[in-house]
Amino acid sequence: MKSASTAKTILSSTLPRIQTGVLNSHSILSSTSSSRPPRHFQIHSDAISRTLNRTYYSASTSPSTPARPSRTTPLTPLHHYHHSSSSTSTMSTSTSIPPFPTGPPPLPPGKDKHHIVVLEGIHAPTPTFSFPHTITIHQNSTPSQIASRIRDATIAISCVVPITPSDMDQAPHLGVLAVMAVGISWVDKADCARRGVTVTKCPAGNVDAVGEHFLTLYFAARKRVVQVHNTLATTSDWPQKGTLTKLWPNGPPRGAGQEKLGILGYGTLGTRVEKLARAVGFAEVVVAERKGAKEVRTGRVSFEEVLATCTVIVLTLPKEDDTVDLISEKELKTMQQDALIINIARGGIVNEVALAKALREGWIAGAAVDVLETEPAGVGTSPLLPDMSKPEAVAVPNLTVSSHIAWFTQSTIVRYQELLKQGIEGWVNGTLREAEDKVDKTVVVHQGRIWS
């Protein structure tokens, strides 16, 4: 390691090339001898007066806010735990992420062990960790409670309750955000990257359970199980009429052997759904191309053709900016009248106002969803769940709803615990980065870089 005076000299020579940034001494020294070409990165700022006493360096901030980086964009990391809320800028420089290997991150000044804060212990037991730590477990947390609860955390564990940039502003020692879930659409990955906060998740931890739930919702919707149950529980229609087959006014429903399934989203979950659908005897299974794609890849069918020709549509894709309201009134009107739509992805991908209208007006035969735009949900929180005590309310027919419970099986709990432990202990031990351009499968953001 070079002396402090040498490091300050390097800093002085580096500052003219930077308008805003955080560079640890290891990154700067490595960059001076690197033969790699310049790479773009986004950088986070902190006060120089604080950082000169540590092993990282920074410059003044820029008022610009960076665009979301690509998944391979390296960002200068923070190997410490103190971060600020300063805005950032994008620039080109010869500095890249730290060379491999990098080793464990240091503890915050004055701390001799990590402090873990669990924000949603209600969902599953927290695994036992093998490193020195203290832990606080909250069974549930509201958004307004997050900032105060993670204030002293080096490790925060959440599930569906978001930890926002403003929350992180109040948590100067936060080093890792571990999400005990597969979907992480609420995580601001670019913001975590610029702060140097590692993000981990539980990839494919629930794929078997959610795939099975697709079959649950499909059969429940096509067989109208909920409607039949409610009719039996609240009326005497069966003994009086002798049959309840008239709950299908257009005649008998399709069986699996008459169905054409269209899959929107062909990742781990989509491929699992395909396998299960073929196993139970769906007549045909096709995979949709991306909406608006100029070319249709081999093995795919255009988005528009899938909606127009399939009798069952299932959504298994992540919620991103370009998938919000992917299915709305226009798309629902192109579907067959006896078609079903099943959402096991995320609420908001199917526009709920449009879906309620489609079901009331009979554009499609039915829908089944495990996810809603506003969760937790109840009477009056969604267009799909109107408050029937109000005189203007109109029921939504042929709808089956479950409470984001598709993931909930014994095997999922075990797998989530394993993956959560793997990601957090890998960060503590400095082993998440497995090679120069490879990280552990739980990693989303690490060392200032968005990996997935």
XYZ file of N, CA and C in Angstrom, residues 218-318:
303
model
N -55.499 -21.925 -13.349
C -56.098 -22.307 -14.635
C -57.338 -23.173 -14.421
N -57.202 -24.237 -13.646
C -58.340 -25.130 -13.438
C -59.464 -24.438 -12.659
N -59.086 -23.605 -11.681
C -60.111 -22.887 -10.919
C -60.912 -21.948 -11.814
N -60.208 -21.272 -12.740
C -60.899 -20.338 -13.632
C -61.720 -21.058 -14.683
N -61.140 -22.062 -15.320
C -61.867 -22.749 -16.392
C -63.051 -23.540 -15.836
N -62.893 -24.139 -14.653
C -63.973 -24.905 -14.018
C -64.893 -24.024 -13.168
N -64.556 -22.741 -13.065
C -65.345 -21.781 -12.277
C -65.599 -22.296 -10.856
N -64.533 -22.780 -10.241
C -64.631 -23.385 -8.923
C -65.153 -22.397 -7.885
N -64.661 -21.162 -7.914
C -65.094 -20.169 -6.928
C -66.567 -19.850 -7.107
N -66.997 -19.697 -8.345
C -68.393 -19.367 -8.604
C -69.313 -20.509 -8.182
N -68.911 -21.729 -8.480
C -69.706 -22.888 -8.068
C -69.790 -22.958 -6.549
N -68.662 -22.763 -5.886
C -68.662 -22.803 -4.415
C -69.586 -21.738 -3.830
N -69.465 -20.507 -4.314
C -70.296 -19.428 -3.782
C -71.780 -19.676 -4.029
N -72.097 -20.256 -5.189
C -73.494 -20.569 -5.485
C -74.024 -21.622 -4.514
N -73.236 -22.647 -4.259
C -73.636 -23.693 -3.316
C -73.776 -23.151 -1.894
N -72.873 -22.255 -1.515
C -72.834 -21.766 -0.132
C -73.890 -20.712 0.157
N -74.441 -20.082 -0.867
C -75.348 -18.953 -0.636
C -76.732 -19.111 -1.245
N -76.953 -20.161 -2.044
C -78.258 -20.350 -2.683
C -78.694 -21.809 -2.602
N -79.905 -22.048 -3.059
C -80.428 -23.411 -3.187
C -80.595 -23.773 -4.660
N -79.779 -23.165 -5.512
C -79.920 -23.361 -6.954
C -79.745 -24.819 -7.368
N -78.805 -25.503 -6.757
C -78.572 -26.878 -7.202
C -79.792 -27.773 -6.958
N -80.317 -27.837 -5.716
C -81.507 -28.683 -5.539
C -82.730 -28.179 -6.301
N -82.840 -26.885 -6.471
C -84.017 -26.342 -7.158
C -83.943 -26.516 -8.669
N -82.751 -26.339 -9.233
C -82.610 -26.400 -10.686
C -82.093 -27.749 -11.174
N -81.534 -28.536 -10.240
C -81.056 -29.860 -10.605
C -79.660 -29.896 -11.189
N -79.095 -28.764 -11.549
C -77.747 -28.683 -12.107
C -77.234 -27.251 -12.009
N -75.920 -27.135 -11.990
C -75.304 -25.804 -12.032
C -74.508 -25.598 -13.324
N -74.761 -26.462 -14.295
C -74.021 -26.325 -15.557
C -74.382 -25.035 -16.299
N -75.492 -24.431 -15.921
C -75.887 -23.182 -16.579
C -75.020 -22.001 -16.120
N -74.096 -22.241 -15.180
C -73.121 -21.211 -14.843
C -72.179 -20.950 -16.019
N -72.205 -21.836 -17.005
C -71.482 -21.640 -18.263
C -72.526 -21.360 -19.346
N -72.966 -20.115 -19.496
C -74.073 -19.811 -20.425
C -73.757 -20.105 -21.878
N -72.481 -20.140 -22.232
C -72.104 -20.392 -23.622
C -71.778 -21.856 -23.894
N -72.117 -22.724 -22.960
C -71.884 -24.153 -23.155
C -70.701 -24.648 -22.351
N -70.387 -25.929 -22.474
C -69.330 -26.543 -21.669
C -67.980 -25.859 -21.869
N -67.162 -25.800 -20.820
C -65.829 -25.204 -20.949
C -64.866 -26.133 -21.680
N -63.792 -25.552 -22.129
C -62.739 -26.350 -22.750
C -62.055 -27.219 -21.713
N -61.534 -28.353 -22.158
C -60.620 -29.137 -21.357
C -59.199 -28.823 -21.770
N -58.223 -29.296 -20.990
C -56.827 -28.982 -21.299
C -56.447 -29.404 -22.708
N -57.025 -30.501 -23.187
C -56.706 -31.002 -24.517
C -57.217 -30.140 -25.647
N -58.064 -29.157 -25.317
C -58.547 -28.216 -26.343
C -57.934 -26.817 -26.197
N -56.973 -26.679 -25.318
C -56.408 -25.356 -25.028
C -55.141 -25.082 -25.833
N -54.985 -23.819 -26.221
C -53.728 -23.316 -26.770
C -53.212 -22.274 -25.793
N -52.097 -22.563 -25.167
C -51.526 -21.690 -24.138
C -50.495 -20.753 -24.741
N -50.626 -19.464 -24.430
C -49.628 -18.473 -24.824
C -48.894 -17.955 -23.607
N -47.573 -18.072 -23.603
C -46.751 -17.671 -22.468
C -46.101 -16.330 -22.769
N -46.335 -15.344 -21.890
C -45.717 -14.023 -22.012
C -44.621 -13.920 -20.954
N -43.375 -14.107 -21.389
C -42.234 -14.110 -20.479
C -41.645 -15.501 -20.409
N -40.483 -15.687 -21.027
C -39.940 -17.046 -21.165
C -38.615 -17.199 -20.421
N -38.632 -16.796 -19.146
C -37.477 -17.026 -18.294
C -37.629 -18.338 -17.556
N -37.072 -18.394 -16.350
C -37.127 -19.625 -15.561
C -38.558 -20.052 -15.278
N -39.415 -19.088 -14.905
C -40.799 -19.423 -14.606
C -41.566 -19.791 -15.871
N -41.367 -19.056 -16.938
C -42.065 -19.362 -18.179
C -41.751 -20.751 -18.699
N -40.478 -21.140 -18.619
C -40.108 -22.474 -19.092
C -40.698 -23.562 -18.194
N -40.813 -23.264 -16.894
C -41.428 -24.221 -15.975
C -42.913 -24.384 -16.279
N -43.594 -23.292 -16.531
C -45.016 -23.350 -16.888
C -45.209 -24.141 -18.180
N -44.332 -23.933 -19.145
C -44.432 -24.683 -20.395
C -44.344 -26.190 -20.133
N -43.400 -26.586 -19.324
C -43.214 -28.009 -19.025
C -44.450 -28.594 -18.340
N -44.993 -27.859 -17.375
C -46.170 -28.346 -16.656
C -47.391 -28.410 -17.573
N -47.565 -27.407 -18.416
C -48.719 -27.385 -19.320
C -48.678 -28.563 -20.293
N -47.512 -28.836 -20.814
C -47.395 -29.980 -21.724
C -47.664 -31.289 -20.972
N -47.216 -31.352 -19.727
C -47.391 -32.583 -18.944
C -48.862 -32.885 -18.656
N -49.672 -31.847 -18.466
C -51.091 -32.082 -18.162
C -51.943 -32.166 -19.429
N -51.327 -32.014 -20.592
C -52.037 -32.301 -21.821
C -52.574 -31.120 -22.600
N -52.023 -29.899 -22.385
C -52.441 -28.775 -23.235
C -52.156 -29.135 -24.693
N -53.104 -28.823 -25.558
C -52.971 -29.215 -26.956
C -51.791 -28.530 -27.637
N -51.563 -27.260 -27.291
C -50.490 -26.491 -27.912
C -49.981 -25.445 -26.932
N -48.668 -25.227 -26.940
C -48.052 -24.211 -26.093
C -47.137 -23.372 -26.970
N -47.332 -22.041 -26.940
C -46.487 -21.146 -27.720
C -45.943 -20.053 -26.817
N -44.838 -19.477 -27.249
C -44.175 -18.424 -26.486
C -44.242 -17.125 -27.267
N -44.687 -16.063 -26.619
C -44.872 -14.780 -27.295
C -43.554 -14.032 -27.445
N -43.391 -13.376 -28.583
C -42.299 -12.431 -28.779
C -42.623 -11.173 -27.972
N -41.631 -10.357 -27.723
C -41.847 -9.109 -27.008
C -42.828 -8.212 -27.765
N -43.622 -7.490 -27.027
C -44.574 -6.563 -27.620
C -43.807 -5.473 -28.377
N -44.193 -5.243 -29.613
C -43.552 -4.203 -30.409
C -42.257 -4.610 -31.076
N -41.863 -5.868 -30.947
C -40.608 -6.319 -31.556
C -40.696 -6.244 -33.081
N -39.610 -5.823 -33.713
C -39.598 -5.702 -35.166
C -39.406 -7.056 -35.847
N -38.749 -7.971 -35.156
C -38.532 -9.301 -35.704
C -38.986 -10.342 -34.695
N -39.457 -11.465 -35.198
C -39.896 -12.565 -34.347
C -38.805 -13.632 -34.343
N -38.275 -13.902 -33.172
C -37.196 -14.871 -33.046
C -37.686 -16.291 -33.333
N -36.757 -17.141 -33.696
C -37.073 -18.552 -33.917
C -37.651 -19.165 -32.633
N -38.729 -19.867 -32.780
C -39.367 -20.486 -31.628
C -40.367 -19.596 -30.926
N -40.534 -18.363 -31.393
C -41.507 -17.432 -30.811
C -42.634 -17.158 -31.805
N -43.710 -16.617 -31.267
C -44.853 -16.182 -32.068
C -45.097 -14.721 -31.739
N -45.504 -13.926 -32.685
C -45.683 -12.501 -32.440
C -46.665 -12.270 -31.298
N -46.438 -11.208 -30.565
C -47.275 -10.858 -29.425
C -48.744 -10.772 -29.838
N -48.997 -10.117 -30.941
C -50.366 -9.920 -31.403
C -51.028 -11.243 -31.783
N -50.288 -12.131 -32.427
C -50.863 -13.420 -32.818
C -51.181 -14.285 -31.608
N -50.324 -14.220 -30.596
C -50.575 -14.993 -29.380
C -51.884 -14.543 -28.730
N -52.079 -13.246 -28.607
C -53.316 -12.751 -27.993
C -54.537 -13.134 -28.808
N -54.423 -13.106 -30.115
C -55.575 -13.353 -30.976
C -55.938 -14.821 -31.096
N -54.982 -15.729 -30.922
C -55.229 -17.144 -31.226
C -55.233 -18.069 -30.019
N -54.684 -17.625 -28.903
C -54.576 -18.524 -27.747
C -55.847 -18.478 -26.899
N -56.161 -19.613 -26.299
C -57.331 -19.693 -25.418
C -56.967 -19.454 -23.960
N -55.691 -19.530 -23.637
C -55.195 -19.203 -22.294
C -53.935 -18.363 -22.451
N -53.895 -17.237 -21.766
C -52.710 -16.387 -21.734
C -52.191 -16.374 -20.302
N -50.902 -16.658 -20.118
C -50.307 -16.601 -18.783
C -49.144 -15.627 -18.795
N -49.081 -14.786 -17.777
C -48.008 -13.796 -17.657
C -46.981 -14.286 -16.648
N -45.729 -14.397 -17.095
C -44.636 -14.865 -16.241
C -43.415 -13.969 -16.374
N -43.614 -12.715 -16.700
C -42.507 -11.799 -16.971
C -42.361 -10.784 -15.836
N -41.185 -10.190 -15.689
C -40.977 -9.213 -14.618
C -41.702 -7.904 -14.892
